[in-house]
Amino acid sequence: MAKRRRVGNLLGLHVLATLHERPMHPYEIAAEMRGRGKEQDVKIQWGSLYTVVQNLEKHGLVEAAHTAREGRRPERTVYQITDAGREETVDWLREIVAAPEREYPRLRSGLSVLGILPPDEAGYLLRKRLEVLVHQIAVEEADLAASAERVPRLFIIEAEYGLALLRAEADWLRGLVAEIESGELSGMQMWRQYHEEHQ
């Protein structure tokens, strides 16, 4: 079971990881994360980044190092990670990597009530999703191949993982769509009958 974290937002983990490198102000943190494509790995609402930094500071995981002014811009507070922040980052990362926890993807939730849709419509929508996934897989494969030429694999393993999940979903969807369209899915007759009787 996941520990209750002082700052539980995964964006906090990425802020701490970014500050492991050097002190930065929140705008720099955001620029670093954007430059590394971190929005592919964690849901980022850039406006909430400042709030996350403030929460990390409130809990002693980061601290203000100094304020800096560039030209006529307003002063910016530069933050650095604390020893407690380093410990929290490592502990949090160990937990995430070692201990699986249940996640609640939107598709799983939708599939749990798929019977509300008529079988033909459900099959059509799932096929559309599959088409989008196939395109997305092709794009991500090309991106991954290009990245692999420039950076060590260590820095793209999260992209490999994401691609593996997409491929697994696409393979599973192909089978499900085929069973719906052929009528071989167990329960199809009951599903069709339900919609015929409730039209």
PDB file of C-alpha atoms in Angstrom:
ATOM      1  CA  MET A   1       0.000   0.000   0.000  1.00  0.00           C
ATOM      2  CA  ALA A   2       1.290   3.453  -0.919  1.00  0.00           C
ATOM      3  CA  LYS A   3       2.543   5.670   1.865  1.00  0.00           C
ATOM      4  CA  ARG A   4       0.718   8.855   2.637  1.00  0.00           C
ATOM      5  CA  ARG A   5       3.058  11.563   1.374  1.00  0.00           C
ATOM      6  CA  ARG A   6       3.370  15.076   2.755  1.00  0.00           C
ATOM      7  CA  VAL A   7       2.953  16.238  -0.849  1.00  0.00           C
ATOM      8  CA  GLY A   8       1.190  13.466  -2.770  1.00  0.00           C
ATOM      9  CA  ASN A   9       0.946  15.095  -6.195  1.00  0.00           C
ATOM     10  CA  LEU A  10       3.294  13.261  -8.607  1.00  0.00           C
ATOM     11  CA  LEU A  11       4.256  16.637  -9.991  1.00  0.00           C
ATOM     12  CA  GLY A  12       5.977  17.139  -6.624  1.00  0.00           C
ATOM     13  CA  LEU A  13       8.193  14.117  -7.273  1.00  0.00           C
ATOM     14  CA  HIS A  14       9.228  15.561 -10.639  1.00  0.00           C
ATOM     15  CA  VAL A  15       9.946  18.971  -9.109  1.00  0.00           C
ATOM     16  CA  LEU A  16      12.130  17.312  -6.462  1.00  0.00           C
ATOM     17  CA  ALA A  17      13.892  15.225  -9.115  1.00  0.00           C
ATOM     18  CA  THR A  18      14.561  18.341 -11.193  1.00  0.00           C
ATOM     19  CA  LEU A  19      15.944  20.193  -8.175  1.00  0.00           C
ATOM     20  CA  HIS A  20      18.311  17.283  -7.531  1.00  0.00           C
ATOM     21  CA  GLU A  21      20.416  18.769 -10.319  1.00  0.00           C
ATOM     22  CA  ARG A  22      20.703  22.355  -9.168  1.00  0.00           C
ATOM     23  CA  PRO A  23      18.727  25.170  -7.522  1.00  0.00           C
ATOM     24  CA  MET A  24      16.142  26.761  -9.838  1.00  0.00           C
ATOM     25  CA  HIS A  25      13.180  29.085  -9.756  1.00  0.00           C
ATOM     26  CA  PRO A  26       9.784  27.606 -10.674  1.00  0.00           C
ATOM     27  CA  TYR A  27       9.881  29.010 -14.217  1.00  0.00           C
ATOM     28  CA  GLU A  28      13.219  27.230 -14.798  1.00  0.00           C
ATOM     29  CA  ILE A  29      11.801  24.015 -13.338  1.00  0.00           C
ATOM     30  CA  ALA A  30       8.875  24.225 -15.762  1.00  0.00           C
ATOM     31  CA  ALA A  31      11.220  24.929 -18.699  1.00  0.00           C
ATOM     32  CA  GLU A  32      13.433  21.955 -17.790  1.00  0.00           C
ATOM     33  CA  MET A  33      10.433  19.643 -17.480  1.00  0.00           C
ATOM     34  CA  ARG A  34       8.958  20.843 -20.780  1.00  0.00           C
ATOM     35  CA  GLY A  35      12.298  20.427 -22.505  1.00  0.00           C
ATOM     36  CA  ARG A  36      12.451  16.829 -21.335  1.00  0.00           C
ATOM     37  CA  GLY A  37       8.868  16.046 -22.362  1.00  0.00           C
ATOM     38  CA  LYS A  38       7.783  15.294 -18.795  1.00  0.00           C
ATOM     39  CA  GLU A  39       4.161  16.091 -19.671  1.00  0.00           C
ATOM     40  CA  GLN A  40       4.203  12.633 -21.302  1.00  0.00           C
ATOM     41  CA  ASP A  41       5.001  11.040 -17.937  1.00  0.00           C
ATOM     42  CA  VAL A  42       2.914  12.985 -15.440  1.00  0.00           C
ATOM     43  CA  LYS A  43      -0.198  15.114 -15.682  1.00  0.00           C
ATOM     44  CA  ILE A  44       1.095  18.660 -15.479  1.00  0.00           C
ATOM     45  CA  GLN A  45      -1.023  21.713 -14.964  1.00  0.00           C
ATOM     46  CA  TRP A  46       1.633  24.359 -15.333  1.00  0.00           C
ATOM     47  CA  GLY A  47      -0.335  26.871 -13.288  1.00  0.00           C
ATOM     48  CA  SER A  48      -0.274  24.504 -10.309  1.00  0.00           C
ATOM     49  CA  LEU A  49       3.516  24.133 -10.417  1.00  0.00           C
ATOM     50  CA  TYR A  50       3.952  27.175  -8.147  1.00  0.00           C
ATOM     51  CA  THR A  51       1.449  25.717  -5.666  1.00  0.00           C
ATOM     52  CA  VAL A  52       3.330  22.405  -5.633  1.00  0.00           C
ATOM     53  CA  VAL A  53       6.625  24.240  -5.000  1.00  0.00           C
ATOM     54  CA  GLN A  54       4.995  26.172  -2.128  1.00  0.00           C
ATOM     55  CA  ASN A  55       3.680  22.911  -0.630  1.00  0.00           C
ATOM     56  CA  LEU A  56       7.110  21.314  -0.913  1.00  0.00           C
ATOM     57  CA  GLU A  57       8.573  24.353   0.865  1.00  0.00           C
ATOM     58  CA  LYS A  58       5.894  24.271   3.562  1.00  0.00           C
ATOM     59  CA  HIS A  59       6.819  20.660   4.331  1.00  0.00           C
ATOM     60  CA  GLY A  60      10.564  21.342   4.381  1.00  0.00           C
ATOM     61  CA  LEU A  61      11.366  19.405   1.207  1.00  0.00           C
ATOM     62  CA  VAL A  62      12.654  22.474  -0.647  1.00  0.00           C
ATOM     63  CA  GLU A  63      13.810  25.845   0.618  1.00  0.00           C
ATOM     64  CA  ALA A  64      14.435  29.273  -0.828  1.00  0.00           C
ATOM     65  CA  ALA A  65      18.126  29.601  -1.697  1.00  0.00           C
ATOM     66  CA  HIS A  66      17.988  33.228  -2.814  1.00  0.00           C
ATOM     67  CA  THR A  67      16.031  35.655  -4.947  1.00  0.00           C
ATOM     68  CA  ALA A  68      17.232  36.805  -8.336  1.00  0.00           C
ATOM     69  CA  ARG A  69      16.226  39.566 -10.712  1.00  0.00           C
ATOM     70  CA  GLU A  70      16.955  39.571 -14.438  1.00  0.00           C
ATOM     71  CA  GLY A  71      16.612  42.970 -16.076  1.00  0.00           C
ATOM     72  CA  ARG A  72      13.220  44.522 -15.401  1.00  0.00           C
ATOM     73  CA  ARG A  73      11.555  41.253 -14.554  1.00  0.00           C
ATOM     74  CA  PRO A  74      10.153  40.797 -11.052  1.00  0.00           C
ATOM     75  CA  GLU A  75      12.273  39.042  -8.470  1.00  0.00           C
ATOM     76  CA  ARG A  76      12.193  35.278  -8.644  1.00  0.00           C
ATOM     77  CA  THR A  77      12.815  32.950  -5.739  1.00  0.00           C
ATOM     78  CA  VAL A  78      15.344  30.245  -6.491  1.00  0.00           C
ATOM     79  CA  TYR A  79      14.627  26.995  -4.638  1.00  0.00           C
ATOM     80  CA  GLN A  80      16.943  24.202  -3.643  1.00  0.00           C
ATOM     81  CA  ILE A  81      16.160  20.710  -2.426  1.00  0.00           C
ATOM     82  CA  THR A  82      16.734  20.007   1.272  1.00  0.00           C
ATOM     83  CA  ASP A  83      18.179  16.841   2.804  1.00  0.00           C
ATOM     84  CA  ALA A  84      14.628  15.868   3.771  1.00  0.00           C
ATOM     85  CA  GLY A  85      13.603  16.475   0.151  1.00  0.00           C
ATOM     86  CA  ARG A  86      16.372  14.183  -1.126  1.00  0.00           C
ATOM     87  CA  GLU A  87      15.272  11.447   1.289  1.00  0.00           C
ATOM     88  CA  GLU A  88      11.622  11.888   0.271  1.00  0.00           C
ATOM     89  CA  THR A  89      12.489  11.706  -3.438  1.00  0.00           C
ATOM     90  CA  VAL A  90      14.444   8.478  -3.076  1.00  0.00           C
ATOM     91  CA  ASP A  91      11.853   6.868  -0.772  1.00  0.00           C
ATOM     92  CA  TRP A  92       8.967   7.883  -3.066  1.00  0.00           C
ATOM     93  CA  LEU A  93      10.758   6.630  -6.167  1.00  0.00           C
ATOM     94  CA  ARG A  94      11.620   3.308  -4.506  1.00  0.00           C
ATOM     95  CA  GLU A  95       7.968   2.836  -3.599  1.00  0.00           C
ATOM     96  CA  ILE A  96       6.702   3.633  -7.104  1.00  0.00           C
ATOM     97  CA  VAL A  97       9.213   1.380  -8.842  1.00  0.00           C
ATOM     98  CA  ALA A  98       8.972  -1.605  -6.461  1.00  0.00           C
ATOM     99  CA  ALA A  99       5.330  -1.735  -5.366  1.00  0.00           C
ATOM    100  CA  PRO A 100       2.508  -2.032  -7.909  1.00  0.00           C
ATOM    101  CA  GLU A 101      -0.653  -0.214  -6.957  1.00  0.00           C
ATOM    102  CA  ARG A 102      -4.079  -0.229  -8.513  1.00  0.00           C
ATOM    103  CA  GLU A 103      -4.648   2.544 -10.998  1.00  0.00           C
ATOM    104  CA  TYR A 104      -8.007   3.518 -12.428  1.00  0.00           C
ATOM    105  CA  PRO A 105      -7.724   4.150 -16.175  1.00  0.00           C
ATOM    106  CA  ARG A 106     -10.738   5.747 -17.819  1.00  0.00           C
ATOM    107  CA  LEU A 107     -11.049   2.941 -20.384  1.00  0.00           C
ATOM    108  CA  ARG A 108     -11.347   0.303 -17.669  1.00  0.00           C
ATOM    109  CA  SER A 109     -14.124   2.316 -16.076  1.00  0.00           C
ATOM    110  CA  GLY A 110     -15.915   2.669 -19.417  1.00  0.00           C
ATOM    111  CA  LEU A 111     -15.561  -1.022 -20.230  1.00  0.00           C
ATOM    112  CA  SER A 112     -17.173  -1.901 -16.910  1.00  0.00           C
ATOM    113  CA  VAL A 113     -20.458  -0.390 -18.145  1.00  0.00           C
ATOM    114  CA  LEU A 114     -20.036  -0.980 -21.909  1.00  0.00           C
ATOM    115  CA  GLY A 115     -23.286  -2.974 -22.061  1.00  0.00           C
ATOM    116  CA  ILE A 116     -25.242   0.283 -21.886  1.00  0.00           C
ATOM    117  CA  LEU A 117     -24.259   0.877 -25.514  1.00  0.00           C
ATOM    118  CA  PRO A 118     -25.697  -1.311 -28.270  1.00  0.00           C
ATOM    119  CA  PRO A 119     -23.158  -3.941 -29.405  1.00  0.00           C
ATOM    120  CA  ASP A 120     -22.729  -2.489 -32.897  1.00  0.00           C
ATOM    121  CA  GLU A 121     -22.047   0.993 -31.560  1.00  0.00           C
ATOM    122  CA  ALA A 122     -19.659  -0.362 -28.920  1.00  0.00           C
ATOM    123  CA  GLY A 123     -17.755  -2.296 -31.590  1.00  0.00           C
ATOM    124  CA  TYR A 124     -17.599   0.778 -33.832  1.00  0.00           C
ATOM    125  CA  LEU A 125     -16.301   3.014 -31.025  1.00  0.00           C
ATOM    126  CA  LEU A 126     -13.715   0.468 -29.922  1.00  0.00           C
ATOM    127  CA  ARG A 127     -12.525   0.139 -33.527  1.00  0.00           C
ATOM    128  CA  LYS A 128     -12.183   3.938 -33.722  1.00  0.00           C
ATOM    129  CA  ARG A 129     -10.131   3.870 -30.528  1.00  0.00           C
ATOM    130  CA  LEU A 130      -7.975   1.127 -32.033  1.00  0.00           C
ATOM    131  CA  GLU A 131      -7.350   3.229 -35.166  1.00  0.00           C
ATOM    132  CA  VAL A 132      -6.234   6.174 -33.013  1.00  0.00           C
ATOM    133  CA  LEU A 133      -3.978   3.865 -30.980  1.00  0.00           C
ATOM    134  CA  VAL A 134      -2.384   2.397 -34.115  1.00  0.00           C
ATOM    135  CA  HIS A 135      -1.542   5.910 -35.307  1.00  0.00           C
ATOM    136  CA  GLN A 136      -0.275   6.915 -31.862  1.00  0.00           C
ATOM    137  CA  ILE A 137       1.916   3.798 -31.697  1.00  0.00           C
ATOM    138  CA  ALA A 138       3.476   4.603 -35.082  1.00  0.00           C
ATOM    139  CA  VAL A 139       4.243   8.173 -33.991  1.00  0.00           C
ATOM    140  CA  GLU A 140       5.709   7.066 -30.666  1.00  0.00           C
ATOM    141  CA  GLU A 141       7.787   4.335 -32.313  1.00  0.00           C
ATOM    142  CA  ALA A 142       9.303   6.921 -34.648  1.00  0.00           C
ATOM    143  CA  ASP A 143       9.936   9.343 -31.759  1.00  0.00           C
ATOM    144  CA  LEU A 144      11.516   6.596 -29.688  1.00  0.00           C
ATOM    145  CA  ALA A 145      13.765   5.487 -32.547  1.00  0.00           C
ATOM    146  CA  ALA A 146      14.907   9.093 -33.079  1.00  0.00           C
ATOM    147  CA  SER A 147      15.544   9.559 -29.354  1.00  0.00           C
ATOM    148  CA  ALA A 148      17.473   6.286 -29.146  1.00  0.00           C
ATOM    149  CA  GLU A 149      19.973   7.690 -31.643  1.00  0.00           C
ATOM    150  CA  ARG A 150      20.644  10.737 -29.446  1.00  0.00           C
ATOM    151  CA  VAL A 151      20.381   9.664 -25.821  1.00  0.00           C
ATOM    152  CA  PRO A 152      21.208   6.591 -23.732  1.00  0.00           C
ATOM    153  CA  ARG A 153      18.377   4.115 -23.215  1.00  0.00           C
ATOM    154  CA  LEU A 154      18.259   4.935 -19.484  1.00  0.00           C
ATOM    155  CA  PHE A 155      16.678   8.283 -20.349  1.00  0.00           C
ATOM    156  CA  ILE A 156      13.915   6.869 -22.569  1.00  0.00           C
ATOM    157  CA  ILE A 157      12.786   3.773 -20.675  1.00  0.00           C
ATOM    158  CA  GLU A 158       9.587   5.547 -19.594  1.00  0.00           C
ATOM    159  CA  ALA A 159       8.757   6.060 -23.294  1.00  0.00           C
ATOM    160  CA  GLU A 160       9.436   2.352 -23.942  1.00  0.00           C
ATOM    161  CA  TYR A 161       7.084   1.454 -21.103  1.00  0.00           C
ATOM    162  CA  GLY A 162       4.373   3.759 -22.435  1.00  0.00           C
ATOM    163  CA  LEU A 163       4.738   2.246 -25.891  1.00  0.00           C
ATOM    164  CA  ALA A 164       4.524  -1.300 -24.466  1.00  0.00           C
ATOM    165  CA  LEU A 165       1.241  -0.373 -22.744  1.00  0.00           C
ATOM    166  CA  LEU A 166      -0.162   1.092 -25.963  1.00  0.00           C
ATOM    167  CA  ARG A 167       0.794  -2.024 -27.932  1.00  0.00           C
ATOM    168  CA  ALA A 168      -0.769  -4.304 -25.310  1.00  0.00           C
ATOM    169  CA  GLU A 169      -3.981  -2.270 -25.343  1.00  0.00           C
ATOM    170  CA  ALA A 170      -4.112  -2.327 -29.147  1.00  0.00           C
ATOM    171  CA  ASP A 171      -3.595  -6.101 -29.254  1.00  0.00           C
ATOM    172  CA  TRP A 172      -6.304  -6.652 -26.666  1.00  0.00           C
ATOM    173  CA  LEU A 173      -8.717  -4.312 -28.451  1.00  0.00           C
ATOM    174  CA  ARG A 174      -8.164  -6.115 -31.776  1.00  0.00           C
ATOM    175  CA  GLY A 175      -9.293  -9.348 -30.166  1.00  0.00           C
ATOM    176  CA  LEU A 176     -12.285  -7.793 -28.414  1.00  0.00           C
ATOM    177  CA  VAL A 177     -13.487  -5.950 -31.510  1.00  0.00           C
ATOM    178  CA  ALA A 178     -13.167  -9.142 -33.574  1.00  0.00           C
ATOM    179  CA  GLU A 179     -15.261 -11.056 -31.026  1.00  0.00           C
ATOM    180  CA  ILE A 180     -17.949  -8.350 -30.939  1.00  0.00           C
ATOM    181  CA  GLU A 181     -18.117  -8.069 -34.729  1.00  0.00           C
ATOM    182  CA  SER A 182     -18.219 -11.863 -35.239  1.00  0.00           C
ATOM    183  CA  GLY A 183     -20.730 -12.339 -32.425  1.00  0.00           C
ATOM    184  CA  GLU A 184     -18.387 -14.776 -30.649  1.00  0.00           C
ATOM    185  CA  LEU A 185     -18.121 -12.712 -27.452  1.00  0.00           C
ATOM    186  CA  SER A 186     -19.723 -14.615 -24.599  1.00  0.00           C
ATOM    187  CA  GLY A 187     -22.978 -12.864 -23.646  1.00  0.00           C
ATOM    188  CA  MET A 188     -23.529 -11.265 -27.075  1.00  0.00           C
ATOM    189  CA  GLN A 189     -27.008 -12.718 -27.487  1.00  0.00           C
ATOM    190  CA  MET A 190     -28.109 -11.374 -24.092  1.00  0.00           C
ATOM    191  CA  TRP A 191     -26.512  -7.992 -24.905  1.00  0.00           C
ATOM    192  CA  ARG A 192     -28.362  -7.711 -28.228  1.00  0.00           C
ATOM    193  CA  GLN A 193     -31.597  -8.897 -26.692  1.00  0.00           C
ATOM    194  CA  TYR A 194     -31.392  -6.307 -23.949  1.00  0.00           C
ATOM    195  CA  HIS A 195     -31.120  -3.481 -26.487  1.00  0.00           C
ATOM    196  CA  GLU A 196     -33.820  -4.885 -28.757  1.00  0.00           C
ATOM    197  CA  GLU A 197     -36.265  -5.100 -25.860  1.00  0.00           C
ATOM    198  CA  HIS A 198     -35.464  -1.604 -24.584  1.00  0.00           C
ATOM    199  CA  GLN A 199     -35.653   0.262 -27.885  1.00  0.00           C
TER     200      GLN A 199
END
